[in-house]
XYZ file of C-alpha atoms in Angstrom:
284
model
C 14.643 -10.636 8.743
C 15.027 -11.941 5.537
C 15.730 -9.892 2.096
C 12.180 -8.969 0.533
C 11.656 -11.399 -2.544
C 11.340 -9.819 -6.210
C 7.590 -10.340 -7.230
C 6.840 -8.812 -10.061
C 3.140 -7.431 -10.959
C 0.006 -8.225 -9.021
C -3.175 -7.933 -7.832
C -4.894 -6.604 -4.807
C -7.119 -9.919 -3.490
C -10.731 -8.756 -3.143
C -13.638 -11.719 -2.809
C -15.491 -10.175 -5.866
C -12.532 -11.348 -8.154
C -11.746 -14.812 -6.391
C -12.599 -17.240 -9.091
C -11.103 -14.936 -11.708
C -7.840 -14.908 -9.834
C -7.873 -18.906 -9.256
C -8.548 -19.070 -12.437
C -5.877 -17.037 -13.798
C -3.255 -17.647 -11.438
C -0.228 -18.117 -13.910
C -0.796 -14.603 -15.077
C -0.857 -13.082 -11.547
C 2.603 -12.654 -10.054
C 1.681 -12.384 -6.322
C -1.746 -11.239 -4.212
C -1.649 -8.507 -1.663
C -4.365 -9.581 1.333
C -5.932 -6.915 3.450
C -4.754 -7.965 6.814
C -7.798 -6.776 9.068
C -10.204 -9.021 6.740
C -8.020 -12.368 8.372
C -7.713 -11.033 11.903
C -10.327 -12.121 14.292
C -12.668 -13.676 11.659
C -14.461 -16.806 10.947
C -12.492 -20.015 10.871
C -13.177 -19.933 6.521
C -11.239 -17.083 6.492
C -8.050 -18.613 7.658
C -8.759 -21.247 5.082
C -8.822 -18.936 2.712
C -5.584 -16.889 3.268
C -3.720 -20.532 3.795
C -5.100 -21.570 0.330
C -4.152 -18.089 -1.313
C -0.696 -18.680 0.310
C -0.229 -22.063 -1.309
C -0.678 -20.630 -4.619
C 0.805 -17.121 -4.592
C 3.308 -15.303 -3.156
C 1.448 -13.094 -0.432
C 1.784 -9.501 0.862
C 0.047 -8.248 4.038
C -1.781 -4.553 3.632
C -3.440 -3.167 6.889
C -5.385 -0.067 7.786
C -5.788 0.036 11.533
C -2.445 0.325 13.275
C -2.994 4.166 13.396
C 0.752 4.708 13.296
C 0.040 8.793 13.533
C -1.953 8.314 16.832
C 0.289 9.874 19.786
C 0.180 6.621 21.671
C 2.286 3.156 21.111
C 0.637 1.020 18.632
C -1.998 -1.824 20.136
C 0.110 -4.491 21.680
C -2.383 -7.300 20.898
C -3.204 -5.878 17.541
C 0.476 -5.993 16.588
C 0.426 -9.668 17.661
C -2.206 -10.604 15.725
C -0.715 -9.411 12.792
C 2.323 -11.553 13.551
C 0.445 -14.795 14.065
C -0.954 -14.014 10.785
C 2.013 -13.779 9.285
C 3.664 -16.913 10.807
C 0.573 -18.763 9.112
C 0.887 -17.475 5.592
C 4.380 -16.171 5.480
C 4.155 -13.015 3.601
C 6.921 -11.497 1.854
C 6.398 -7.894 4.013
C 3.651 -6.127 5.816
C 2.565 -2.727 5.118
C 0.439 -0.033 6.550
C -0.607 3.614 5.782
C 1.162 7.138 7.386
C -1.787 8.322 8.929
C -4.311 7.861 11.979
C -7.293 5.977 11.999
C -8.058 6.179 15.795
C -7.652 8.352 18.873
C -8.075 7.145 22.512
C -11.674 5.933 22.757
C -12.441 6.772 19.103
C -11.925 4.521 15.946
C -12.427 7.060 13.085
C -13.024 4.305 10.241
C -10.974 5.820 7.546
C -7.167 7.228 6.880
C -7.159 10.586 8.098
C -4.152 12.918 7.231
C -1.502 13.993 9.837
C -0.214 17.329 10.502
C 3.173 17.578 8.777
C 5.448 18.926 11.507
C 8.354 17.538 13.501
C 6.660 16.327 16.125
C 4.435 14.642 14.289
C 7.305 13.148 12.653
C 8.655 11.764 15.359
C 5.630 9.886 16.509
C 5.062 8.187 13.516
C 8.728 7.296 13.208
C 8.484 5.854 16.781
C 5.575 3.790 16.145
C 6.782 2.551 12.918
C 10.234 1.314 14.826
C 8.049 -0.373 17.409
C 6.265 -2.456 14.996
C 8.800 -3.306 12.806
C 10.393 -4.155 15.856
C 7.679 -6.884 16.805
C 7.500 -8.296 12.911
C 10.108 -10.945 11.642
C 9.762 -9.542 8.286
C 10.334 -6.373 6.287
C 7.717 -3.243 7.097
C 6.574 -0.223 4.683
C 4.380 2.376 4.949
C 1.901 4.024 2.606
C 1.351 7.638 1.244
C -2.186 8.393 1.671
C -4.587 10.069 -0.448
C -6.215 13.052 1.523
C -8.243 16.324 0.556
C -7.219 19.048 2.934
C -3.770 20.000 4.337
C -4.124 20.230 7.991
C -3.739 23.954 8.815
C -0.748 23.736 11.282
C 1.370 22.151 9.201
C 5.064 23.487 9.023
C 6.252 20.514 5.969
C 5.564 20.068 3.115
C 4.309 16.124 2.239
C 7.245 15.352 0.589
C 9.479 16.311 3.354
C 7.300 14.688 6.049
C 7.363 11.334 4.059
C 11.168 11.830 3.542
C 11.718 12.270 7.391
C 9.499 9.673 8.838
C 10.798 6.966 6.808
C 14.530 7.982 7.304
C 14.078 8.613 11.092
C 12.142 5.339 11.107
C 14.367 3.393 8.902
C 11.614 1.506 6.923
C 10.540 0.724 3.162
C 8.213 3.079 1.353
C 4.518 1.579 -0.046
C 4.468 4.260 -3.012
C 0.652 4.897 -4.021
C 1.241 6.515 -7.072
C -2.424 7.396 -7.936
C -2.780 9.032 -4.251
C 0.292 11.101 -5.279
C -1.483 12.225 -8.573
C -4.545 12.654 -6.380
C -3.011 15.064 -3.884
C -0.778 16.790 -6.646
C -4.222 17.728 -8.531
C -6.834 18.379 -5.702
C -4.103 20.452 -3.701
C -2.227 22.360 -6.673
C 1.127 20.731 -6.497
C 3.509 19.021 -9.129
C 3.304 15.013 -8.721
C 6.939 14.767 -10.576
C 8.123 17.424 -8.373
C 6.951 15.292 -5.422
C 8.457 12.382 -6.388
C 11.803 14.361 -6.653
C 11.860 14.776 -3.293
C 11.097 11.697 -2.098
C 13.790 8.873 -0.835
C 12.589 6.827 -4.071
C 15.852 4.286 -2.802
C 13.339 2.899 -0.147
C 10.015 2.377 -2.258
C 9.282 -1.378 -2.060
C 6.141 -1.735 -3.547
C 4.081 0.479 -5.833
C 0.279 1.024 -5.737
C -1.770 1.700 -9.167
C -5.540 2.382 -9.046
C -8.271 4.618 -10.853
C -10.873 7.010 -9.323
C -13.150 9.582 -10.980
C -13.969 13.115 -10.523
C -16.943 14.286 -8.561
C -17.602 17.935 -7.981
C -14.360 19.196 -8.665
C -12.247 16.564 -6.495
C -10.289 13.875 -7.866
C -11.562 11.204 -5.700
C -9.530 8.045 -5.024
C -12.035 5.251 -5.323
C -10.358 2.246 -6.768
C -12.969 1.999 -8.984
C -11.619 2.641 -12.673
C -8.798 1.390 -14.707
C -5.208 3.266 -13.550
C -5.365 6.401 -15.534
C -2.553 7.226 -18.109
C -0.934 10.067 -15.924
C -0.103 7.302 -13.493
C 1.195 5.134 -16.135
C 3.573 8.142 -17.286
C 4.740 8.556 -13.782
C 5.018 4.719 -13.321
C 7.256 4.526 -16.284
C 9.290 7.656 -15.314
C 10.212 6.944 -11.927
C 10.665 3.531 -12.094
C 14.479 3.639 -12.905
C 14.986 5.276 -10.059
C 13.895 2.780 -7.377
C 16.488 0.298 -6.831
C 14.543 -1.690 -4.119
C 11.612 -1.859 -5.889
C 10.070 -5.391 -5.574
C 6.285 -5.558 -6.610
C 3.538 -3.323 -8.754
C 0.013 -3.863 -8.219
C -3.591 -2.738 -9.124
C -5.902 -1.908 -6.624
C -9.648 -2.472 -7.839
C -12.208 -2.167 -4.505
C -15.610 -1.669 -6.751
C -16.998 -1.515 -10.004
C -15.298 -4.598 -11.185
C -14.605 -4.884 -14.922
C -15.037 -8.354 -16.558
C -11.978 -10.488 -15.769
C -10.431 -10.852 -18.897
C -10.795 -6.801 -19.181
C -8.568 -6.667 -15.355
C -6.317 -9.182 -16.844
C -5.681 -7.183 -19.849
C -4.926 -4.328 -17.846
C -2.619 -6.096 -15.516
C -0.573 -7.440 -18.469
C -0.362 -3.977 -20.292
C 1.411 -2.626 -17.267
C 3.332 -5.819 -17.086
C 4.913 -4.953 -20.831
C 4.670 -1.369 -20.446
C 7.285 -1.836 -17.478
C 9.255 -4.371 -18.862
C 11.990 -1.971 -20.600
C 12.466 0.090 -17.531
C 11.958 -2.536 -14.692
C 13.743 -6.141 -15.772
C 11.416 -7.980 -13.062
C 8.464 -7.308 -15.092
C 9.319 -9.194 -17.630
C 9.392 -12.335 -18.168
C 6.520 -12.726 -15.904
C 6.801 -14.367 -12.672
C 3.569 -16.478 -12.702
C 2.261 -18.147 -9.586
C 3.379 -20.407 -6.776
């Protein structure tokens, strides 16, 4: 397994941003592709993935491994991820620390897990099984959730720490999810970050949402809020394994110049605390 490369500051690839991304390739250090948009898809999607991989360093980020389901991951699905990885050579592969399905039913969403020792062992086992089948690093992401599963006996920070330690995997830290959860569920975001293994953070996700009916929603539809950027700048110096920071935008797409300015602003703000942010790596 190869050592992950230092990538810099990049974007989550979305079809709506395609032309803007290609036009500004020299300003974007890497792209993250949604794994499931390139599995069992028409041939033109395979061509698109290969073309993007020829121009940018690539990451693969999935949504349906369902690592918290109490059964082994779907073997054929994992093989499809591996075959896609062989074609486009991502630096690493990631998915979410949650469950999306139970036997016979796909829930169609990232559903929070109970924070218990039993679920810890299930998730760690499944992560190990997936990682054994992939010939590159694997990372898991903390999700945004709106309720604490009632029978939880651990904090989220304890749960994440136990899972990634037992699985011996990397962490994809979504700082917006940390802030959202802290805001909605009433805990301190900085205290949470103090309690997780920051030395395992390989990648960071940044995004922006909005308030609705007193709840801060994770919609990836607005610029990265100032509070998230403050957490980023405060904690990045404590992440020795960090290789990539990126913006996710899934809706309410701004003019390309505005999104690129946000990307560059994050790069400039990070540069004093995280040397890989400057000078910019650029595309392939």
